[in-house]
Tab-separated table of C-alpha atoms in Angstrom:
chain	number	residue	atom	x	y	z
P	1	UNK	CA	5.972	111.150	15.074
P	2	UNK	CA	6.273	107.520	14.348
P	3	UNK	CA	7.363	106.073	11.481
P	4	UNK	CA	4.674	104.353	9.006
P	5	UNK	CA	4.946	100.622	8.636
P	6	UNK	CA	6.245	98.858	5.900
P	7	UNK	CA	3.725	96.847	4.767
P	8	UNK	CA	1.290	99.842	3.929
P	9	UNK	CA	4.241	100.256	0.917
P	10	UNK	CA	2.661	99.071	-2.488
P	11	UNK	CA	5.685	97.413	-4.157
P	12	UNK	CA	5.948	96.759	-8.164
P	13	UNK	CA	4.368	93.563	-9.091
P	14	UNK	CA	4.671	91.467	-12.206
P	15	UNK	CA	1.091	90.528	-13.559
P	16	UNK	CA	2.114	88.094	-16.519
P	17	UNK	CA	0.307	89.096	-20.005
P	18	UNK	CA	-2.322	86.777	-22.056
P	19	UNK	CA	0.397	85.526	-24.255
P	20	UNK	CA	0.928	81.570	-24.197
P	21	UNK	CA	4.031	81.434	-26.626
P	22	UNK	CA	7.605	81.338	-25.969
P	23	UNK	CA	10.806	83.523	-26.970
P	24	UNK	CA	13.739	82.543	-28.046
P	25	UNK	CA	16.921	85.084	-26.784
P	26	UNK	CA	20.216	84.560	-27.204
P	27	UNK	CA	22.897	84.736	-24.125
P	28	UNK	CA	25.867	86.149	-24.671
P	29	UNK	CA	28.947	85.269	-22.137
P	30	UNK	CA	32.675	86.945	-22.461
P	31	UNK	CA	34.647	85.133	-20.278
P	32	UNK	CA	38.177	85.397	-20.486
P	33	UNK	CA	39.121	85.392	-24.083
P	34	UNK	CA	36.139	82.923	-24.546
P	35	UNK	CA	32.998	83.548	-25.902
P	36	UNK	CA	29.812	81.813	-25.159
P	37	UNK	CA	26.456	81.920	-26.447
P	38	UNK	CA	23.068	79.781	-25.917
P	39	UNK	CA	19.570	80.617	-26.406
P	40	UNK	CA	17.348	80.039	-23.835
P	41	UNK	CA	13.655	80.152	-23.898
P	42	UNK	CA	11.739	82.996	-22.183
P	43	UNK	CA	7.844	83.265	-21.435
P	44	UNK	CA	6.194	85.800	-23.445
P	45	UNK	CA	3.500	86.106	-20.835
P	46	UNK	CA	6.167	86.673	-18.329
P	47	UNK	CA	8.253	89.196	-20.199
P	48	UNK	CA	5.282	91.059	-21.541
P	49	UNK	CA	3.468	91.106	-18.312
P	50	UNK	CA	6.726	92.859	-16.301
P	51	UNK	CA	7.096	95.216	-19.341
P	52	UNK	CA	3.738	96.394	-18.897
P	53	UNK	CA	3.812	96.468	-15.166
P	54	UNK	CA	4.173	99.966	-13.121
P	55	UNK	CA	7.442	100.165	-11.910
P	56	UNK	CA	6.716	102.727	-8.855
P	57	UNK	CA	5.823	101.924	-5.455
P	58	UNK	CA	3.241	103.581	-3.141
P	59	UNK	CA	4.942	105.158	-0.383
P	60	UNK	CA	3.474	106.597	2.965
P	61	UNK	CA	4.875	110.193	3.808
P	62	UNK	CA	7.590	110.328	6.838
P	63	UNK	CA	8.697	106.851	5.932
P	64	UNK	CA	12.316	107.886	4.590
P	65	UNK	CA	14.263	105.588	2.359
P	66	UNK	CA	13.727	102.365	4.470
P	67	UNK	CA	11.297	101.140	1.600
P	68	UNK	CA	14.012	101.239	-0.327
P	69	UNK	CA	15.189	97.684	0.055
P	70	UNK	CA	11.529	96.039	-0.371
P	71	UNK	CA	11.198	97.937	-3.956
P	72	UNK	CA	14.421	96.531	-5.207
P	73	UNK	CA	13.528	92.992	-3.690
P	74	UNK	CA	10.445	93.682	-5.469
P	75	UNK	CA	12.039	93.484	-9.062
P	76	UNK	CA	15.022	90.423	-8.497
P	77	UNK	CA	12.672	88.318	-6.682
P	78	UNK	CA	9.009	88.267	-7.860
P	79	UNK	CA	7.250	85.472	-8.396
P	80	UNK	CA	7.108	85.223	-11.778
P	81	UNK	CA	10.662	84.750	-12.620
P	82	UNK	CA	11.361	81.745	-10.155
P	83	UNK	CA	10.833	79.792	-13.778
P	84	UNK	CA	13.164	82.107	-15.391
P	85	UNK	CA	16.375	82.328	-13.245
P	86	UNK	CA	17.234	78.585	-13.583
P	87	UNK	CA	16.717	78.676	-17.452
P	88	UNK	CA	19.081	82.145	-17.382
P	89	UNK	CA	21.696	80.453	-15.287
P	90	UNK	CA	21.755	77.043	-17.408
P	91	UNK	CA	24.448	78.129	-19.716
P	92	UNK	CA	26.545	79.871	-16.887
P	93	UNK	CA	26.484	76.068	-14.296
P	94	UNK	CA	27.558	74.667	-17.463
P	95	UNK	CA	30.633	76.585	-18.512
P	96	UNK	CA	31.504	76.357	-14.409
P	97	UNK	CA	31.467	72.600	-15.114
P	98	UNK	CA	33.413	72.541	-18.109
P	99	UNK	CA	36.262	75.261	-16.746
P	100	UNK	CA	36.346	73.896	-13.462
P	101	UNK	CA	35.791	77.349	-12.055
P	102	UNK	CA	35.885	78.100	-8.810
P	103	UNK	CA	33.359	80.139	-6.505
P	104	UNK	CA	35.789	83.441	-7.207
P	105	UNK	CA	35.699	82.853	-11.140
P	106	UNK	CA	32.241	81.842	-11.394
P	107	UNK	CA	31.121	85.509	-9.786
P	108	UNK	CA	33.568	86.694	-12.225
P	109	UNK	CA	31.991	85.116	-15.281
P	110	UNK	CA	28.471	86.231	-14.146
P	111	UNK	CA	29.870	89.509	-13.754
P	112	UNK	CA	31.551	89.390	-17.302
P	113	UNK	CA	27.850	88.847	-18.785
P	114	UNK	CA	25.486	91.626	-17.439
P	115	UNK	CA	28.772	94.336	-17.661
P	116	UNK	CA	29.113	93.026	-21.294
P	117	UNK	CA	25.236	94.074	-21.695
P	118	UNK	CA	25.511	96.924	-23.514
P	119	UNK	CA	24.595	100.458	-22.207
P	120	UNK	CA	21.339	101.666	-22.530
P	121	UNK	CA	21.796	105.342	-23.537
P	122	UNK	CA	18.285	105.749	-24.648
P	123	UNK	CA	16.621	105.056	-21.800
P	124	UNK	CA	19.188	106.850	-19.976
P	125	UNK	CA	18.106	110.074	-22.058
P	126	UNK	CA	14.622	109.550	-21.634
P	127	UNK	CA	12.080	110.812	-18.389
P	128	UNK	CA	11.136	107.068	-17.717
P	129	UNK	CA	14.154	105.430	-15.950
P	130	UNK	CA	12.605	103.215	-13.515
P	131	UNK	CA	14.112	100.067	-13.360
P	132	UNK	CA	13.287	97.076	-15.737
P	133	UNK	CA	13.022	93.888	-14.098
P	134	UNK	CA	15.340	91.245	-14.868
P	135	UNK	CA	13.937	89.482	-17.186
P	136	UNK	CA	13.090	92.427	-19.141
P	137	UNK	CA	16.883	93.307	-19.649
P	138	UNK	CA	17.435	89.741	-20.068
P	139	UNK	CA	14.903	89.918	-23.429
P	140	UNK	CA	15.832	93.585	-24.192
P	141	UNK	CA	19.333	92.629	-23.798
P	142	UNK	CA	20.636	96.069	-22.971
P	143	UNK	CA	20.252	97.834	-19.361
P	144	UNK	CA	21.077	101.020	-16.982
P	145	UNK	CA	23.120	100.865	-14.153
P	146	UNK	CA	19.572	99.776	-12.282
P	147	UNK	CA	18.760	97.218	-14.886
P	148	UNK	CA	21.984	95.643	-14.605
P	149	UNK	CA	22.541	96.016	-11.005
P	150	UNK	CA	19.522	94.432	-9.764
P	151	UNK	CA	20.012	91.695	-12.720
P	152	UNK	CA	23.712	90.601	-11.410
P	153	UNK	CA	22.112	90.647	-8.114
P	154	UNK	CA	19.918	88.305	-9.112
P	155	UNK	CA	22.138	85.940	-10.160
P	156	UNK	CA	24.720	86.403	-7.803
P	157	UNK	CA	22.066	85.654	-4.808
P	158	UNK	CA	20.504	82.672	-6.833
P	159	UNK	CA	24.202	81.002	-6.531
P	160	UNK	CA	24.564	81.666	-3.088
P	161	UNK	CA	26.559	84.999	-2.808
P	162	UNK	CA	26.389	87.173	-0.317
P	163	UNK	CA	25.622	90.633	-2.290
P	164	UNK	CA	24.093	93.749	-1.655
P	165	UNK	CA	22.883	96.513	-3.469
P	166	UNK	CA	25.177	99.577	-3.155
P	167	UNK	CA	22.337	102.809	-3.674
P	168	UNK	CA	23.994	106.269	-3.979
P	169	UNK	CA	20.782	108.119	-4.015
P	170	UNK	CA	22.695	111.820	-4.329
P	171	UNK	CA	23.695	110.785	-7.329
P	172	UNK	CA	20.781	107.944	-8.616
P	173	UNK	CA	22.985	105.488	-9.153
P	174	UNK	CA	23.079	101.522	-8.267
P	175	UNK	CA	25.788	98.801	-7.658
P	176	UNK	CA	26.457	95.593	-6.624
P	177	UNK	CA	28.219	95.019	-3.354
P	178	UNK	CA	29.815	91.455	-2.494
P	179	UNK	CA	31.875	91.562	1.194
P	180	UNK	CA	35.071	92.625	1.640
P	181	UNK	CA	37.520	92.940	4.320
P	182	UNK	CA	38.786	96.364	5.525
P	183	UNK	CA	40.921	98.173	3.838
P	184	UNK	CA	39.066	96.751	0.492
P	185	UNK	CA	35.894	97.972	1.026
P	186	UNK	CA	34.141	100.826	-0.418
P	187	UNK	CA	33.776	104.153	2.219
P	188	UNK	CA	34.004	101.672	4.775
P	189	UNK	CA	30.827	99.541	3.981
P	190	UNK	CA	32.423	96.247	4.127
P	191	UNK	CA	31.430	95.711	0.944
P	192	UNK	CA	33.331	95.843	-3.100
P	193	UNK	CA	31.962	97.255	-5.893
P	194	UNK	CA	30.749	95.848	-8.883
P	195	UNK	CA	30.176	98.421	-11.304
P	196	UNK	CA	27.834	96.758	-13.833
P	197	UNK	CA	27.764	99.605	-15.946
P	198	UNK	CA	31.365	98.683	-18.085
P	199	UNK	CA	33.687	95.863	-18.244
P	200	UNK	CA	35.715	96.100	-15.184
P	201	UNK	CA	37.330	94.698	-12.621
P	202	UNK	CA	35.507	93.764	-8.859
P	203	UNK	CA	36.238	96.524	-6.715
P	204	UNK	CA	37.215	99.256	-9.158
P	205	UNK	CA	36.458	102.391	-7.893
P	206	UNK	CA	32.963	103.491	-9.366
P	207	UNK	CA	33.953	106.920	-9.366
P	208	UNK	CA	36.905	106.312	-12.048
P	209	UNK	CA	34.310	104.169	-13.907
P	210	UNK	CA	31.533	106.731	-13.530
P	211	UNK	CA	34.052	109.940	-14.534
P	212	UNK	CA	34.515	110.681	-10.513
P	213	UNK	CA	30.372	111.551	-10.386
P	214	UNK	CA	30.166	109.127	-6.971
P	215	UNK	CA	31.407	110.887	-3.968
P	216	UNK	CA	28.701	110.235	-1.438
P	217	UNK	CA	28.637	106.766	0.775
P	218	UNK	CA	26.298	104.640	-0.697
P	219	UNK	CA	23.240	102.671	1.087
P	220	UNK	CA	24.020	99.044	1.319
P	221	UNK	CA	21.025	97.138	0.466
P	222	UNK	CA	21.010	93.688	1.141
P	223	UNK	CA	20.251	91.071	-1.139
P	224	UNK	CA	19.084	87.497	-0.618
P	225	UNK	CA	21.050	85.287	2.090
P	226	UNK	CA	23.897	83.857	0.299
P	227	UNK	CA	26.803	83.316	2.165
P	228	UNK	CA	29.477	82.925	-0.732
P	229	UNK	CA	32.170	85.680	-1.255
P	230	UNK	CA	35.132	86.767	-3.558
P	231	UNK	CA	38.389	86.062	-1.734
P	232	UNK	CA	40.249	86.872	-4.659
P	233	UNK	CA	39.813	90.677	-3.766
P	234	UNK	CA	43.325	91.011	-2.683
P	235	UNK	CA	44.207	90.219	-6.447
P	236	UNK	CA	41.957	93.188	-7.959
P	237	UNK	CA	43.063	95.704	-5.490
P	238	UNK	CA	47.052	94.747	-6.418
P	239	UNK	CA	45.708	95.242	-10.066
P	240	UNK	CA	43.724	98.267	-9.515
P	241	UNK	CA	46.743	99.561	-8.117
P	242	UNK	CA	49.319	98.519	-10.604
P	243	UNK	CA	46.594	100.632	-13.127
P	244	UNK	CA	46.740	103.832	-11.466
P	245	UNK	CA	50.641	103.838	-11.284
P	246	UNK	CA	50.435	102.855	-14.520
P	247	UNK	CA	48.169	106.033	-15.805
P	248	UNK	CA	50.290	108.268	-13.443
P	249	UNK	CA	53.584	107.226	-15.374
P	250	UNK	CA	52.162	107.204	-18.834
P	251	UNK	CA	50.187	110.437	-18.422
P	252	UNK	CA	51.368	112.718	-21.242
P	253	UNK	CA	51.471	115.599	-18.601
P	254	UNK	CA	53.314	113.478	-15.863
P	255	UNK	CA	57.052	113.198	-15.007
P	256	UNK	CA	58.031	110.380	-17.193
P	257	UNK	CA	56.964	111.863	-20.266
P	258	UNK	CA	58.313	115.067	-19.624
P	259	UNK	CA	61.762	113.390	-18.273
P	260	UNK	CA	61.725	111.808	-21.758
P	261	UNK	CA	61.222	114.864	-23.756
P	262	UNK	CA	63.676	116.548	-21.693
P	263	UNK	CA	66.172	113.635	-22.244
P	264	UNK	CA	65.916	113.713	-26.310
P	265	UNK	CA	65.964	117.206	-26.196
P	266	UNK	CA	69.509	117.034	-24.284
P	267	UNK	CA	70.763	114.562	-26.649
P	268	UNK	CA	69.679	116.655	-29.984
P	269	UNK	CA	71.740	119.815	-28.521
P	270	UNK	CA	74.661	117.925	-27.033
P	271	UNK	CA	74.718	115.991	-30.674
P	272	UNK	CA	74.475	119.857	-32.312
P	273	UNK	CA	77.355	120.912	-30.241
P	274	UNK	CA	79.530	118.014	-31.374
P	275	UNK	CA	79.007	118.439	-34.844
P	276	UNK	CA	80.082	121.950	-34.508
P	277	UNK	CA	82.885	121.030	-32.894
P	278	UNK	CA	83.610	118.334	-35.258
P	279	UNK	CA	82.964	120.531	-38.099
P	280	UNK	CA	85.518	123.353	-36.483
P	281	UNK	CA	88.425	120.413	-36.060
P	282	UNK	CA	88.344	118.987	-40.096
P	283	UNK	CA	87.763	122.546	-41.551
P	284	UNK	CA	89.564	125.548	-39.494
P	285	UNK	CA	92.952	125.587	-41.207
P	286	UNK	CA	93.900	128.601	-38.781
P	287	UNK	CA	93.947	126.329	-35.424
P	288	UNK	CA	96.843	125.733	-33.767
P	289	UNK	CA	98.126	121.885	-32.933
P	290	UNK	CA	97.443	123.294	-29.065
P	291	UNK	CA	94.078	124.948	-29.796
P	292	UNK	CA	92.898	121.733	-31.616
P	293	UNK	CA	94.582	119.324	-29.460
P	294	UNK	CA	92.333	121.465	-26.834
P	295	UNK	CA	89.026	120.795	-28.727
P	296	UNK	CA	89.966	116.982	-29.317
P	297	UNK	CA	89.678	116.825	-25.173
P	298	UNK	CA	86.450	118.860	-25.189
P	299	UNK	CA	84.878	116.776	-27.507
P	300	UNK	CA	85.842	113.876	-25.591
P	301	UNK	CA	84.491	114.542	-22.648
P	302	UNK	CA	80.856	115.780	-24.389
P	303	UNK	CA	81.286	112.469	-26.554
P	304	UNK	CA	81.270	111.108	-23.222
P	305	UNK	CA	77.927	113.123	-21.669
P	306	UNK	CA	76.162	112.785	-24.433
P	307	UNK	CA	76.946	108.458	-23.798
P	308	UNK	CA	75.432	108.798	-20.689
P	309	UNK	CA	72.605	110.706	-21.973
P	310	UNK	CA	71.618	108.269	-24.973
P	311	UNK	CA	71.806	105.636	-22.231
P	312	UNK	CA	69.889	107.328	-19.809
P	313	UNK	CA	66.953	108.213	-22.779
P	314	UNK	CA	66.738	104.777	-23.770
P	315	UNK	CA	66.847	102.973	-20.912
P	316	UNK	CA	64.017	105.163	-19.645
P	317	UNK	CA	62.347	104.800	-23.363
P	318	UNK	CA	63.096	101.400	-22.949
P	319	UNK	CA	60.588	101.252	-19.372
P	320	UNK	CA	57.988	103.389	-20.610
P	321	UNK	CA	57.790	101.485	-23.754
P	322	UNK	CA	57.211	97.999	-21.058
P	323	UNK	CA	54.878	100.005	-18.973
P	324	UNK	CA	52.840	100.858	-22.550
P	325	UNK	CA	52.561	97.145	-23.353
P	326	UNK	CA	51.935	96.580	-19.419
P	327	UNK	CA	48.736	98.629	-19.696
P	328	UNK	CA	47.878	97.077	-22.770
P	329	UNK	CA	48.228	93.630	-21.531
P	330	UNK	CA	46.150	94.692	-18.408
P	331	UNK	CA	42.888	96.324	-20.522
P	332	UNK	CA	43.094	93.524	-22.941
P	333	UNK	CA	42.517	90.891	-20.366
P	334	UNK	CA	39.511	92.817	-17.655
P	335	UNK	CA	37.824	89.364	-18.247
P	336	UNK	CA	40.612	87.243	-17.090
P	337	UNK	CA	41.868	87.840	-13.604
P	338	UNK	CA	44.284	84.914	-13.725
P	339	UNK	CA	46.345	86.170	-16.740
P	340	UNK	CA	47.030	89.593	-15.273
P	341	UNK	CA	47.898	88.352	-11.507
P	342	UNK	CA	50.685	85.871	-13.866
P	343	UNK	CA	51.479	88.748	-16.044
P	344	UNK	CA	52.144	91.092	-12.681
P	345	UNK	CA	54.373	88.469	-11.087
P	346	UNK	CA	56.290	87.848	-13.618
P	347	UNK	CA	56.864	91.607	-14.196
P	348	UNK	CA	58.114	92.142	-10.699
């Protein structure tokens, strides 16, 4: 049987409101260890009219999941908002001015605004969880993983990027893709992940940020016809790496740690045995010069392991102590790519 057409889908539609005033909402922008904030104006009749508007779509039976991409085009690109993406993107064109950023750390900052949006775990609890659109998380200022996906990818196609939607429909979830080469793609969809869910870095691997939920491939969706891209991949994936080497040394449960205890364990009995040995020289009156001559050499030599072991213990206490403040540095600065590439060169 043949598959329905498209255009008998019924997409969501914004149908602005009644309202003639004007909103004032307040952008927030972490960048770095900046932060921004402007206040931008926002239609009422707009905002009101997409909160109000059905969020479902009409779909034919036997037409599978190729509506898929029309529904989320229907929410970044309606009408409506053609007014309000310029005013939302203002503030952003100006701090790209002022920092001198280029195309890699301008999708960064972008992406350092809707992850900073904080979760909605309301909505997430509720029955309704059909997408907002994106001026309606704009206003709201809080989102889902839809809300904020189709929000960045928004943005990120106004400027010119080449993005896609990443849709892992086993598990309802929603991305951002931007291309990437093999080897740094995602299942092998030529595309990175932006999880827009939590500060973190461009091609993380949603399945750490999503507690290892996302196994399936997901649908690339995409977006708009931008052709701009993130060549600074190369310096995430080193990053993302350096992180999981990180949590595999400083795991309580791994080898280090357990090297460590076994370490300062050694030195507390070799120590013990000295003392006793020490003790047995100064007060056993009934040793002979031989027999104490005898222990003198033994506790030489342990003096001499138990050196080596206090060396060994805090060298390594030493390194894990480095990796510690590593892993700080590294979480402290997720909105400032630059600092951690430095910090990693410097530490190799």
């Amino acid at each position: 049987m043949a598959r329905p057409p498209l255009h008998l889908v019924t997409y969501p539609k914004i149908t602005p409101g009644n309202d003639t005033g004007t909103r004032m909402v307040t952008v927030k922008i972490p960048y770095a260890h900046l932060n921004y904030s402007q206040t931008i104006e926002i239609e009422d009749a707009v905002y009101t009219g997409a909160k109000a508007s059905g969020k479902s779509a009409s779909v034919p039976a036997g037409i599978g999941d190729a509506w898929l991409e029309g529904y989320y085009k229907a929410f970044i690109f309606d009408k409506n908002q053609d007014a309000f993406y310029p005013k939302l993107l203002s503030p952003f064109r100006k701090i790209r001015r002022e920092l001198n950023l280029d195309s890699d750390r301008y999708l960064e900052l972008l992406t350092a605004y809707v992850q900073g949006l904080p979760y909605d775990k309301e909505k997430l609890a509720s029955i309704a969880i059909a997408p907002r659109f994106p001026v309606e998380t704009v206003v709201d200022g809080t989102g889902i993983c839809s809300d904020k996906s189709l929000l960045l990818a928004g943005l990120l196609s106004h400027e010119g990027y080449a993005c896609s939607l990443l849709h892992f429909g086993k598990e309802n979830h929603l991305a951002v893709g931007i291309p990437a080469p093999s080897g740094f793609d995602f299942k092998k969809t030529g595309c990175a992940v932006i999880e827009t869910t939590a500060v973190s870095y461009i091609g993380s691997d949603p399945c750490t940020e999503t507690q290892g939920s996302l196994v399936t491939r997901p649908k690339v969706i995409p977006i708009g016809s931008g052709t701009k891209t993130y060549s600074a991949i190369r310096d995430t994936a080193k990053i993302l790496g350096v992180i999981r080497e990180l949590e595999e040394k400083l795991n309580p449960e791994g080898t280090m740690v357990s090297e460590l205890f076994r370490l300062k364990e050694s030195v507390e009995n070799q120590t013990e045995i000295l003392r006793g040995l020490k003790e047995t020289i100064e007060h056993d009156g009934t040793l002979t010069d031989a027999e104490e001559q005898e222990l003198r050499e033994t506790a030489g030599v342990k003096l001499q392991r138990l050196q080596k072991t206090l060396h060994q213990y805090n060298a390594l206490a030493k390194e894990f102590a480095r990796l510690q403040e590593l892993a700080a540095f590294i979480r402290a600065n997720r909105l400032d790519r630059q600092a951690v590439v430095k910090r990693l060169r410097y530490s190799d």
